[in-house]
Coordinates of C-alpha atoms in Angstrom, one line a residue:
M7 CA -95.2 -91.2 -4.0
D8 CA -93.2 -88.3 -2.5
L9 CA -89.5 -88.9 -2.4
S10 CA -87.1 -87.2 -0.1
P11 CA -84.0 -85.6 -1.8
A12 CA -81.7 -88.3 -0.4
R13 CA -84.0 -91.2 -1.7
A14 CA -84.5 -89.5 -5.1
G15 CA -80.6 -89.2 -5.4
R16 CA -80.2 -92.9 -4.6
Y17 CA -82.7 -93.8 -7.1
G18 CA -81.2 -91.5 -9.7
R19 CA -77.7 -92.9 -9.1
A20 CA -78.9 -96.5 -9.4
A21 CA -80.8 -95.8 -12.6
S22 CA -77.7 -94.1 -14.1
R23 CA -75.5 -97.0 -13.0
W24 CA -77.8 -99.7 -14.4
A25 CA -78.0 -97.7 -17.8
R26 CA -74.2 -97.8 -18.0
L27 CA -73.9 -101.5 -16.9
L28 CA -76.5 -102.8 -19.2
A29 CA -74.8 -101.0 -22.2
S30 CA -71.5 -102.5 -21.3
G31 CA -70.0 -105.8 -22.4
R32 CA -67.8 -108.2 -20.6
A33 CA -65.7 -106.9 -17.8
R34 CA -62.2 -105.5 -18.7
P35 CA -59.1 -107.1 -17.1
G36 CA -57.9 -105.9 -13.7
V37 CA -59.3 -105.5 -10.2
R38 CA -62.1 -103.0 -9.9
V39 CA -64.4 -103.8 -7.0
F40 CA -68.0 -103.0 -6.6
Y41 CA -69.5 -103.3 -3.1
G42 CA -73.1 -103.4 -4.3
H43 CA -73.9 -99.8 -3.3
D44 CA -73.0 -96.6 -5.1
R45 CA -71.6 -95.0 -2.0
V46 CA -69.4 -96.5 0.7
P47 CA -69.0 -94.7 4.1
A48 CA -66.2 -92.3 4.0
P49 CA -63.1 -93.0 6.3
G50 CA -64.1 -92.3 9.9
A51 CA -67.8 -92.1 9.3
R52 CA -70.2 -94.2 11.2
V53 CA -70.5 -97.8 10.1
A54 CA -72.3 -101.0 11.1
G55 CA -72.0 -104.6 10.0
G56 CA -71.1 -104.9 6.2
T57 CA -70.4 -101.2 5.9
A58 CA -67.4 -101.5 8.1
K59 CA -65.7 -104.1 5.8
A60 CA -66.5 -102.1 2.8
Q61 CA -65.2 -99.0 4.4
K62 CA -61.8 -100.6 5.1
L63 CA -61.6 -102.2 1.7
N64 CA -62.6 -99.1 -0.1
E65 CA -59.4 -97.3 0.8
R66 CA -57.4 -100.0 -0.9
F67 CA -59.8 -101.0 -3.6
P68 CA -62.0 -98.0 -4.4
N69 CA -65.6 -98.6 -5.2
S70 CA -66.3 -99.0 -8.9
P71 CA -70.1 -99.1 -9.5
G72 CA -69.9 -98.4 -13.2
D73 CA -67.1 -100.5 -14.4
F74 CA -66.5 -103.3 -12.0
S75 CA -64.7 -106.5 -12.7
L76 CA -65.4 -108.0 -9.3
L77 CA -68.6 -107.9 -7.2
Y78 CA -67.9 -108.0 -3.5
L79 CA -70.9 -108.3 -1.1
G80 CA -71.2 -108.3 2.6
T81 CA -74.2 -110.3 3.9
T82 CA -75.1 -107.6 6.5
W83 CA -75.2 -105.0 3.7
L84 CA -76.8 -106.6 0.7
P85 CA -78.1 -104.3 -2.0
R86 CA -81.9 -104.2 -2.8
D87 CA -81.2 -105.1 -6.4
L88 CA -79.1 -108.2 -5.3
R89 CA -80.6 -110.7 -7.7
A90 CA -80.2 -108.5 -10.7
L91 CA -76.6 -107.7 -9.7
L92 CA -75.8 -111.3 -9.4
R93 CA -77.1 -112.1 -12.9
L94 CA -75.3 -109.0 -14.3
A95 CA -72.0 -110.2 -12.7
R96 CA -72.4 -113.6 -14.3
R97 CA -73.2 -112.0 -17.7
R98 CA -70.2 -109.7 -17.5
G99 CA -67.8 -112.5 -16.4
A100 CA -67.2 -110.6 -13.1
P101 CA -66.5 -113.0 -10.2
I102 CA -68.5 -112.7 -7.0
V103 CA -66.8 -112.6 -3.5
V104 CA -69.0 -112.7 -0.4
N105 CA -68.1 -111.8 3.1
H106 CA -70.5 -113.8 5.2
D107 CA -71.5 -112.9 8.8
G108 CA -74.4 -114.7 10.3
V109 CA -77.9 -116.1 9.6
A110 CA -81.4 -115.8 10.8
Y111 CA -82.3 -118.6 13.1
P112 CA -85.5 -119.3 15.2
G113 CA -84.1 -118.0 18.4
W114 CA -84.2 -114.4 17.3
A115 CA -86.0 -114.4 13.9
G116 CA -89.0 -116.6 14.8
E117 CA -91.2 -117.2 11.8
R118 CA -89.1 -114.9 9.5
V119 CA -86.2 -117.3 9.3
E120 CA -86.7 -118.2 5.7
E121 CA -87.6 -114.7 4.6
L122 CA -84.5 -113.3 6.2
N123 CA -82.2 -116.1 5.0
R124 CA -83.4 -116.1 1.3
P125 CA -81.1 -113.2 0.1
L126 CA -78.2 -114.5 2.3
R127 CA -78.6 -117.9 0.5
A128 CA -78.7 -116.3 -2.9
A129 CA -75.4 -114.5 -2.3
V130 CA -73.5 -117.4 -0.7
L131 CA -74.6 -119.9 -3.3
A132 CA -73.7 -117.5 -6.2
A133 CA -70.2 -116.7 -4.8
D134 CA -67.1 -117.8 -6.5
H135 CA -65.4 -117.3 -3.1
V136 CA -66.8 -116.9 0.4
F137 CA -65.0 -115.4 3.3
F138 CA -66.7 -116.8 6.4
Q139 CA -66.0 -114.5 9.4
S140 CA -65.6 -117.3 11.9
D141 CA -66.0 -121.1 12.2
F142 CA -69.4 -120.4 13.6
S143 CA -70.4 -118.4 10.5
K144 CA -69.5 -121.4 8.3
L145 CA -71.3 -123.8 10.7
S146 CA -74.6 -121.7 10.7
A147 CA -74.4 -121.0 7.0
D148 CA -74.1 -124.7 6.2
R149 CA -77.1 -125.4 8.4
F150 CA -79.4 -122.6 7.2
L151 CA -78.3 -121.6 3.8
G152 CA -76.5 -124.6 2.3
E153 CA -72.8 -125.3 1.6
P154 CA -71.1 -122.9 -0.8
R155 CA -70.6 -123.9 -4.4
G156 CA -67.3 -122.0 -4.8
T157 CA -64.2 -121.9 -2.8
W158 CA -64.2 -120.6 0.8
E159 CA -62.0 -119.9 3.8
I160 CA -62.3 -118.5 7.3
L161 CA -61.1 -114.9 7.6
R162 CA -62.1 -113.3 10.8
N163 CA -62.6 -109.6 11.1
A164 CA -59.7 -107.3 11.5
V165 CA -58.8 -104.0 13.2
D166 CA -56.2 -101.3 12.6
V167 CA -54.0 -101.9 15.6
H168 CA -52.2 -98.6 15.0
R169 CA -55.4 -96.6 15.5
F170 CA -57.0 -98.8 18.1
T171 CA -54.6 -98.6 20.9
P172 CA -54.8 -98.7 24.8
A173 CA -55.2 -95.5 26.8
A174 CA -52.1 -93.9 28.2
E175 CA -53.7 -94.3 31.6
P176 CA -56.8 -96.4 32.5
P177 CA -59.9 -94.6 33.5
A178 CA -59.9 -93.1 37.0
G179 CA -62.2 -94.2 39.7
G180 CA -64.2 -97.5 40.0
P181 CA -64.5 -100.1 37.1
V182 CA -66.1 -98.8 34.0
L183 CA -67.9 -101.4 31.8
L184 CA -68.8 -100.7 28.2
L185 CA -71.8 -102.1 26.4
G186 CA -70.9 -101.3 22.8
G187 CA -72.5 -101.3 19.4
D188 CA -76.2 -100.9 18.8
Q189 CA -78.6 -102.4 21.4
T190 CA -81.1 -103.8 18.8
Q191 CA -82.2 -106.8 21.1
A192 CA -83.9 -105.9 24.4
Y193 CA -82.3 -108.8 26.3
R194 CA -78.7 -107.4 25.5
I195 CA -79.2 -104.1 27.5
E196 CA -81.3 -105.7 30.1
L197 CA -78.6 -108.3 30.8
A198 CA -76.0 -105.5 31.0
L199 CA -78.1 -103.5 33.4
R200 CA -78.8 -106.5 35.6
T201 CA -75.1 -107.5 35.6
L202 CA -74.2 -104.0 36.8
A203 CA -76.8 -104.3 39.5
A204 CA -75.3 -107.7 40.6
L205 CA -71.8 -106.1 40.6
L206 CA -72.5 -102.9 42.6
P207 CA -72.6 -104.5 46.0
R208 CA -69.0 -105.5 45.4
H209 CA -68.0 -102.3 43.5
P210 CA -70.2 -99.5 44.6
D211 CA -68.5 -97.0 42.2
A212 CA -68.9 -99.2 39.0
R213 CA -70.3 -97.6 36.0
L214 CA -71.7 -98.8 32.7
L215 CA -71.4 -97.0 29.4
V216 CA -74.0 -97.8 26.7
T217 CA -73.5 -96.8 23.1
G218 CA -75.7 -96.9 20.0
R219 CA -79.4 -97.2 19.2
I220 CA -81.6 -98.7 22.0
V221 CA -84.8 -100.5 21.1
A222 CA -86.0 -101.3 24.6
A223 CA -87.5 -98.8 27.2
V224 CA -84.7 -98.7 29.8
E225 CA -85.9 -95.9 32.0
P226 CA -88.2 -98.0 34.3
L227 CA -85.4 -100.6 34.6
L228 CA -82.9 -98.1 35.6
D229 CA -85.1 -97.1 38.6
A230 CA -86.2 -100.7 39.4
L231 CA -82.5 -101.9 39.7
G232 CA -81.4 -98.8 41.4
V233 CA -78.6 -98.2 38.8
R234 CA -79.6 -94.8 37.3
G235 CA -76.6 -92.8 38.5
H236 CA -74.2 -95.6 37.4
V237 CA -75.3 -95.8 33.7
H238 CA -74.3 -93.4 30.9
L239 CA -76.1 -93.5 27.6
L240 CA -73.7 -92.3 25.0
G241 CA -75.6 -92.7 21.8
A242 CA -74.1 -93.4 18.4
Y243 CA -70.6 -92.6 17.5
A244 CA -68.6 -92.3 14.3
Q245 CA -65.8 -94.7 13.5
R246 CA -63.2 -92.0 13.9
D247 CA -64.3 -91.6 17.6
A248 CA -64.4 -95.4 18.4
P249 CA -60.9 -95.6 20.0
A250 CA -61.7 -92.8 22.3
V251 CA -65.0 -94.5 23.4
F252 CA -63.1 -97.7 24.2
R253 CA -60.5 -95.9 26.2
R254 CA -63.1 -94.6 28.5
A255 CA -63.7 -98.2 29.9
H256 CA -61.8 -100.9 31.6
L257 CA -63.7 -103.9 30.2
L258 CA -66.1 -104.7 27.4
L259 CA -69.4 -106.3 28.5
H260 CA -70.6 -108.1 25.3
T261 CA -74.0 -109.6 26.0
K262 CA -75.2 -110.9 22.5
V263 CA -75.5 -114.7 22.3
K264 CA -74.3 -116.5 19.1
D265 CA -72.6 -113.4 17.7
P266 CA -71.0 -114.5 14.5
C267 CA -67.8 -112.4 14.5
P268 CA -68.3 -108.9 16.2
T269 CA -65.6 -106.4 15.0
L270 CA -66.6 -104.5 18.1
V271 CA -64.9 -107.2 20.2
V272 CA -61.5 -107.0 18.3
E273 CA -61.6 -103.2 18.4
A274 CA -62.1 -103.2 22.2
M275 CA -59.4 -105.9 22.8
A276 CA -57.0 -103.8 20.6
C277 CA -57.6 -101.0 23.0
G278 CA -56.7 -103.2 26.0
L279 CA -60.2 -104.0 27.1
P280 CA -60.8 -107.7 28.1
V281 CA -64.2 -109.1 27.2
V282 CA -66.8 -110.8 29.3
H283 CA -69.3 -112.4 27.0
P284 CA -71.8 -115.5 26.6
A285 CA -69.7 -118.5 25.6
S286 CA -71.3 -119.0 22.2
G287 CA -70.9 -118.0 18.5
G288 CA -67.8 -116.5 17.0
T289 CA -67.0 -114.4 20.0
V290 CA -65.4 -117.3 21.7
E291 CA -63.0 -117.6 18.7
L292 CA -62.0 -114.0 18.9
V293 CA -61.5 -113.7 22.7
G294 CA -59.9 -117.1 23.3
D295 CA -58.8 -118.2 26.7
E296 CA -56.6 -115.1 27.3
G297 CA -58.6 -112.1 26.1
G298 CA -61.5 -112.3 28.7
L299 CA -64.0 -114.8 30.0
G300 CA -66.9 -116.6 28.3
V301 CA -69.9 -117.4 30.5
P302 CA -71.7 -120.7 29.7
H303 CA -75.4 -120.6 29.0
P304 CA -78.1 -122.8 27.2
D305 CA -76.9 -122.7 23.6
T306 CA -79.7 -123.8 21.1
W307 CA -81.0 -122.5 17.8
E308 CA -84.5 -122.4 19.1
R309 CA -84.2 -119.7 21.6
D310 CA -81.8 -117.0 22.8
E311 CA -81.1 -117.7 26.5
P312 CA -78.2 -115.7 27.8
P313 CA -76.3 -116.3 31.0
S314 CA -77.6 -115.1 34.3
P315 CA -76.6 -111.6 35.4
E316 CA -75.0 -113.1 38.5
A317 CA -72.8 -115.4 36.4
M318 CA -71.8 -112.4 34.2
A319 CA -71.0 -110.3 37.3
D320 CA -68.9 -113.1 38.7
A321 CA -66.9 -113.2 35.5
V322 CA -66.5 -109.5 35.5
E323 CA -65.2 -109.7 39.1
R324 CA -62.6 -112.4 38.1
V325 CA -61.4 -110.3 35.2
L326 CA -61.1 -107.2 37.3
A327 CA -59.0 -109.1 39.9
E328 CA -56.4 -109.6 37.2
L329 CA -57.1 -106.7 34.9
P330 CA -53.6 -105.7 33.9
A331 CA -52.8 -109.3 32.7
Y332 CA -56.1 -109.6 30.8
A333 CA -55.7 -106.2 29.2
A334 CA -52.2 -106.9 28.0
A335 CA -53.2 -110.4 26.7
A336 CA -56.3 -109.1 24.9
R337 CA -54.2 -106.5 23.0
A338 CA -51.4 -108.9 22.2
R339 CA -54.0 -111.5 20.8
V340 CA -55.4 -108.9 18.5
V341 CA -52.0 -107.7 17.3
E342 CA -50.9 -111.3 16.5
R343 CA -54.1 -112.5 14.9
F344 CA -56.6 -109.8 13.8
A345 CA -54.4 -106.9 12.4
L346 CA -55.8 -105.1 9.4
E347 CA -52.9 -105.4 7.0
P348 CA -52.9 -109.3 6.6
W349 CA -56.7 -109.1 6.2
L350 CA -56.3 -106.6 3.3
E351 CA -53.5 -108.6 1.9
R352 CA -55.5 -111.7 1.8
H353 CA -58.3 -109.9 -0.1
R354 CA -55.7 -108.7 -2.6
E355 CA -54.6 -112.2 -3.2
V356 CA -58.1 -113.5 -3.8
F357 CA -59.2 -110.5 -5.9
E358 CA -56.1 -110.9 -8.2
R359 CA -56.7 -114.7 -8.5
L360 CA -60.3 -114.3 -9.5
A361 CA -60.4 -111.0 -11.5
P362 CA -60.4 -111.2 -15.3
R363 CA -57.1 -111.3 -17.1

């Protein structure tokens, strides 16, 4: 089997790490955190899911692959050698802390539900402490993984409110909607495009910015809906560039249903973008009543059925009609509830309580 230099390097680092770990005894006292991967994205680098949490924590608690006293795992960034690491942590007396996001359910995972949930279950049930990212995360985990055996709490995702700030001036011209993150489910970008099409008769100069990886072929739909000149595909962006991306828009159009706790949403709100979203999942807990509008839709585990484009466009229209008030309320809600420092401080408290003494 031919290995790329990058893959060969990963295998080499993993082999070296395991050699050191297997030769070591019980973990020494103190807080030394290992995130399950030899490398954590550098500050400002591109992140997604669990890498974002590790990136934030890594600046306060540097990654310690070879001499860890606490194993911290994000369920959207689990290592391939998960089960071996869980066994090793137990043998070394190193507590396990898990940051849990969402689960696989039939609506999007189909017949792969159990296959995809198996490693999540192993992590959550092995944990000494679980940070559930939302009430919805806890509800879905209890249903599909089982209740945690250790302690747990709800700790919603956080944002650096000193970096993510509103634009000095809102974007010029007609309303600019942002569809952020990666578009890994076809319905998400299709709903955004159809929402834009439903909005254009009322706002002929409206535009939609789309970021990230796109799995669906959107070119035919752009022409069919007559929105080609109103849609701008921005591609992926690094975390250092995220505030500038948000400042290009007036409003975040978040189309994912049952989203457990999207950091994207709190980043946008911190930048003064209210959010229009399907009224399900943890997004409802983040946005609340003041940070935007949730749009009702059929909410079941068996299928993903988002709101109609017309209903989403109506919600966008309502937010745009009171945009300054919604923008100020979105920013204030994040500063009050989802700032980064309290999130980091809570991690410190848990780490120091659990770490070997």
